[in-house]
mmCIF file of C-alpha atoms in Angstrom:
data_model
loop_
_atom_site.group_PDB
_atom_site.id
_atom_site.type_symbol
_atom_site.label_atom_id
_atom_site.label_comp_id
_atom_site.label_asym_id
_atom_site.label_seq_id
_atom_site.Cartn_x
_atom_site.Cartn_y
_atom_site.Cartn_z
ATOM 1 C CA MET A 281 33.884 -29.270 -45.338
ATOM 2 C CA SER A 282 33.113 -31.236 -41.935
ATOM 3 C CA ALA A 283 30.054 -33.614 -41.997
ATOM 4 C CA LEU A 284 28.276 -31.487 -39.347
ATOM 5 C CA ARG A 285 28.406 -28.797 -41.395
ATOM 6 C CA LYS A 286 26.676 -30.562 -44.067
ATOM 7 C CA THR A 287 24.514 -31.944 -41.995
ATOM 8 C CA ARG A 288 23.400 -28.582 -40.568
ATOM 9 C CA ARG A 289 23.024 -27.189 -44.221
ATOM 10 C CA THR A 290 20.946 -30.127 -45.321
ATOM 11 C CA LEU A 291 18.352 -29.648 -42.391
ATOM 12 C CA ARG A 292 18.174 -26.088 -43.044
ATOM 13 C CA LEU A 293 17.294 -26.499 -46.751
ATOM 14 C CA THR A 294 14.670 -29.773 -45.005
ATOM 15 C CA ALA A 295 13.299 -26.940 -43.153
ATOM 16 C CA PHE A 296 12.858 -24.622 -46.047
ATOM 17 C CA GLU A 297 11.319 -27.131 -48.109
ATOM 18 C CA LEU A 298 8.693 -28.100 -45.309
ATOM 19 C CA ARG A 299 7.869 -24.235 -45.085
ATOM 20 C CA LYS A 300 7.504 -24.274 -48.901
ATOM 21 C CA LEU A 301 5.442 -27.308 -48.801
ATOM 22 C CA PHE A 302 3.052 -26.446 -46.225
ATOM 23 C CA ALA A 303 2.532 -22.929 -47.788
ATOM 24 C CA GLN A 304 1.048 -24.121 -50.248
ATOM 25 C CA LYS A 305 -2.731 -25.388 -50.618
ATOM 26 C CA ARG A 306 -1.752 -28.308 -52.524
ATOM 27 C CA ALA A 307 -0.662 -29.813 -49.126
ATOM 28 C CA TYR A 308 -3.641 -29.731 -47.518
ATOM 29 C CA ALA A 309 -5.393 -30.660 -50.493
ATOM 30 C CA GLY A 310 -4.205 -34.002 -50.056
ATOM 31 C CA MET A 311 -4.979 -34.518 -46.479
ATOM 32 C CA LEU A 312 -8.477 -33.222 -47.523
ATOM 33 C CA VAL A 313 -8.825 -36.062 -49.872
ATOM 34 C CA LEU A 314 -7.639 -38.410 -47.540
ATOM 35 C CA LEU A 315 -9.981 -37.049 -44.664
ATOM 36 C CA MET A 316 -13.077 -37.214 -47.152
ATOM 37 C CA LEU A 317 -12.556 -41.002 -48.405
ATOM 38 C CA THR A 318 -12.603 -41.655 -44.851
ATOM 39 C CA LEU A 319 -15.651 -39.925 -43.704
ATOM 40 C CA ILE A 320 -17.679 -40.874 -46.931
ATOM 41 C CA THR A 321 -17.014 -44.509 -46.734
ATOM 42 C CA SER A 322 -17.638 -44.326 -42.772
ATOM 43 C CA ALA A 323 -20.813 -42.875 -43.386
ATOM 44 C CA ALA A 324 -22.017 -45.502 -46.029
ATOM 45 C CA MET A 325 -20.942 -48.351 -43.868
ATOM 46 C CA GLN A 326 -22.879 -46.512 -40.815
ATOM 47 C CA MET A 327 -25.915 -46.233 -43.398
ATOM 48 C CA ARG A 328 -25.433 -49.833 -44.727
ATOM 49 C CA LEU A 329 -25.883 -50.486 -40.654
ATOM 50 C CA GLN A 330 -29.143 -48.580 -40.115
ATOM 51 C CA ARG A 331 -30.620 -50.356 -43.538
ATOM 52 C CA LYS A 332 -33.661 -52.232 -42.557
ATOM 53 C CA PRO A 333 -32.327 -56.231 -42.781
ATOM 54 C CA ASN A 334 -33.334 -58.251 -45.735
ATOM 55 C CA LYS A 335 -35.526 -61.116 -44.955
ATOM 56 C CA GLN A 336 -33.113 -63.421 -46.599
ATOM 57 C CA PHE A 337 -30.361 -62.087 -44.344
ATOM 58 C CA ASP A 338 -30.229 -61.743 -40.231
ATOM 59 C CA GLY A 339 -29.298 -58.513 -39.417
ATOM 60 C CA ARG A 340 -27.075 -59.387 -36.687
ATOM 61 C CA LEU A 341 -24.963 -61.422 -39.044
ATOM 62 C CA ILE A 342 -24.445 -58.050 -41.413
ATOM 63 C CA ALA A 343 -23.566 -55.878 -38.162
ATOM 64 C CA GLU A 344 -20.776 -58.574 -37.098
ATOM 65 C CA LEU A 345 -19.207 -58.325 -40.798
ATOM 66 C CA ILE A 346 -19.542 -54.436 -41.085
ATOM 67 C CA ASN A 347 -17.091 -53.438 -37.974
ATOM 68 C CA GLY A 348 -14.055 -51.491 -37.255
ATOM 69 C CA THR A 349 -12.132 -54.280 -38.477
ATOM 70 C CA ALA A 350 -13.645 -54.950 -41.882
ATOM 71 C CA PHE A 351 -13.578 -50.978 -42.268
ATOM 72 C CA THR A 352 -9.961 -50.942 -41.576
ATOM 73 C CA ILE A 353 -9.148 -53.396 -44.193
ATOM 74 C CA THR A 354 -11.591 -52.227 -46.677
ATOM 75 C CA VAL A 355 -10.681 -48.624 -46.647
ATOM 76 C CA LEU A 356 -7.922 -47.517 -44.764
ATOM 77 C CA LEU A 357 -5.367 -50.272 -45.658
ATOM 78 C CA PRO A 358 -5.679 -49.190 -49.383
ATOM 79 C CA ALA A 359 -5.682 -45.720 -48.721
ATOM 80 C CA ILE A 360 -2.435 -46.234 -47.082
ATOM 81 C CA TYR A 361 -0.724 -48.556 -49.859
ATOM 82 C CA ILE A 362 -2.203 -46.773 -52.925
ATOM 83 C CA ILE A 363 -3.682 -43.495 -52.463
ATOM 84 C CA LEU A 364 -0.942 -41.863 -49.985
ATOM 85 C CA PRO A 365 1.891 -42.765 -51.980
ATOM 86 C CA MET A 366 0.115 -41.547 -55.161
ATOM 87 C CA ILE A 367 -0.447 -38.115 -53.492
ATOM 88 C CA VAL A 368 2.929 -37.772 -52.205
ATOM 89 C CA GLY A 369 4.500 -38.513 -55.546
ATOM 90 C CA ILE A 370 2.504 -36.095 -57.642
ATOM 91 C CA TYR A 371 3.026 -33.240 -55.111
ATOM 92 C CA ALA A 372 6.898 -34.219 -55.503
ATOM 93 C CA ALA A 373 6.636 -34.257 -58.968
ATOM 94 C CA CYS A 374 4.887 -31.128 -59.234
ATOM 95 C CA SER A 375 7.344 -29.452 -56.904
ATOM 96 C CA LEU A 376 10.339 -30.502 -58.877
ATOM 97 C CA ALA A 377 8.807 -29.402 -62.069
ATOM 98 C CA GLY A 378 7.423 -26.133 -60.990
ATOM 99 C CA GLU A 379 10.773 -25.303 -59.216
ATOM 100 C CA ASN A 380 12.639 -25.985 -62.441
ATOM 101 C CA GLU A 381 10.202 -24.032 -64.731
ATOM 102 C CA THR A 382 10.620 -21.016 -62.252
ATOM 103 C CA GLY A 383 14.349 -21.331 -62.120
ATOM 104 C CA GLN A 384 13.986 -21.576 -58.269
ATOM 105 C CA LEU A 385 16.121 -24.951 -58.477
ATOM 106 C CA ARG A 386 18.674 -23.362 -60.203
ATOM 107 C CA MET A 387 19.016 -20.437 -57.866
ATOM 108 C CA VAL A 388 19.138 -23.426 -54.872
ATOM 109 C CA ALA A 389 21.892 -25.241 -56.857
ATOM 110 C CA ALA A 390 24.282 -22.265 -57.198
ATOM 111 C CA ARG A 391 24.486 -21.933 -53.502
ATOM 112 C CA PRO A 392 27.332 -23.841 -51.796
ATOM 113 C CA VAL A 393 25.023 -26.473 -51.322
ATOM 114 C CA SER A 394 25.412 -30.290 -53.232
ATOM 115 C CA ARG A 395 22.805 -31.388 -55.046
ATOM 116 C CA TRP A 396 22.624 -34.423 -53.116
ATOM 117 C CA SER A 397 21.865 -32.383 -50.487
ATOM 118 C CA ILE A 398 18.926 -30.866 -52.006
ATOM 119 C CA LEU A 399 17.354 -34.025 -53.294
ATOM 120 C CA LEU A 400 18.058 -35.347 -49.890
ATOM 121 C CA SER A 401 16.291 -32.486 -48.083
ATOM 122 C CA LYS A 402 13.248 -32.796 -51.335
ATOM 123 C CA PHE A 403 13.247 -36.798 -50.062
ATOM 124 C CA ILE A 404 13.041 -35.932 -46.155
ATOM 125 C CA ALA A 405 10.574 -33.073 -46.832
ATOM 126 C CA TYR A 406 8.338 -35.253 -48.450
ATOM 127 C CA SER A 407 8.275 -38.558 -46.286
ATOM 128 C CA LEU A 408 7.710 -35.924 -43.230
ATOM 129 C CA TYR A 409 4.506 -34.863 -45.366
ATOM 130 C CA ALA A 410 3.892 -38.443 -45.829
ATOM 131 C CA TYR A 411 3.776 -38.941 -42.068
ATOM 132 C CA VAL A 412 1.441 -35.768 -41.365
ATOM 133 C CA LEU A 413 -1.190 -37.420 -43.854
ATOM 134 C CA LEU A 414 -0.735 -40.698 -42.194
ATOM 135 C CA GLY A 415 -1.377 -39.174 -39.008
ATOM 136 C CA ALA A 416 -4.466 -37.377 -40.271
ATOM 137 C CA LEU A 417 -5.821 -40.390 -41.604
ATOM 138 C CA LEU A 418 -5.033 -42.312 -38.127
ATOM 139 C CA LEU A 419 -6.899 -39.485 -36.250
ATOM 140 C CA VAL A 420 -9.987 -39.796 -38.157
#
């Protein structure tokens, strides 16, 4: 079998995995978790800025400490490094376990597609899903 043929099969399988992924409500729940985390934290930081300054601290000092850079470092960076991989890992594990339980994984493996192509297509699909989550986090 030629390499071009294998590549086409893997790309078709990846497109199938992406359709399956975004057809589930769980995929959008991951986006909702990241968006809610960002919105709640930004609202909390805004409320902190609106609060009357304490007599011991100057309000200007607090305003300089709580800015876009501080928000990015304290909220978005941990979300990118910790929460985003956890969401993608949980969904990938649920997908593999669910497909194994229902027999869909066996059905796909019975077709003339190598098992490496199946795993590679799942990896590519969930990598693209991680980029979509990262893009949603970037937009917020």
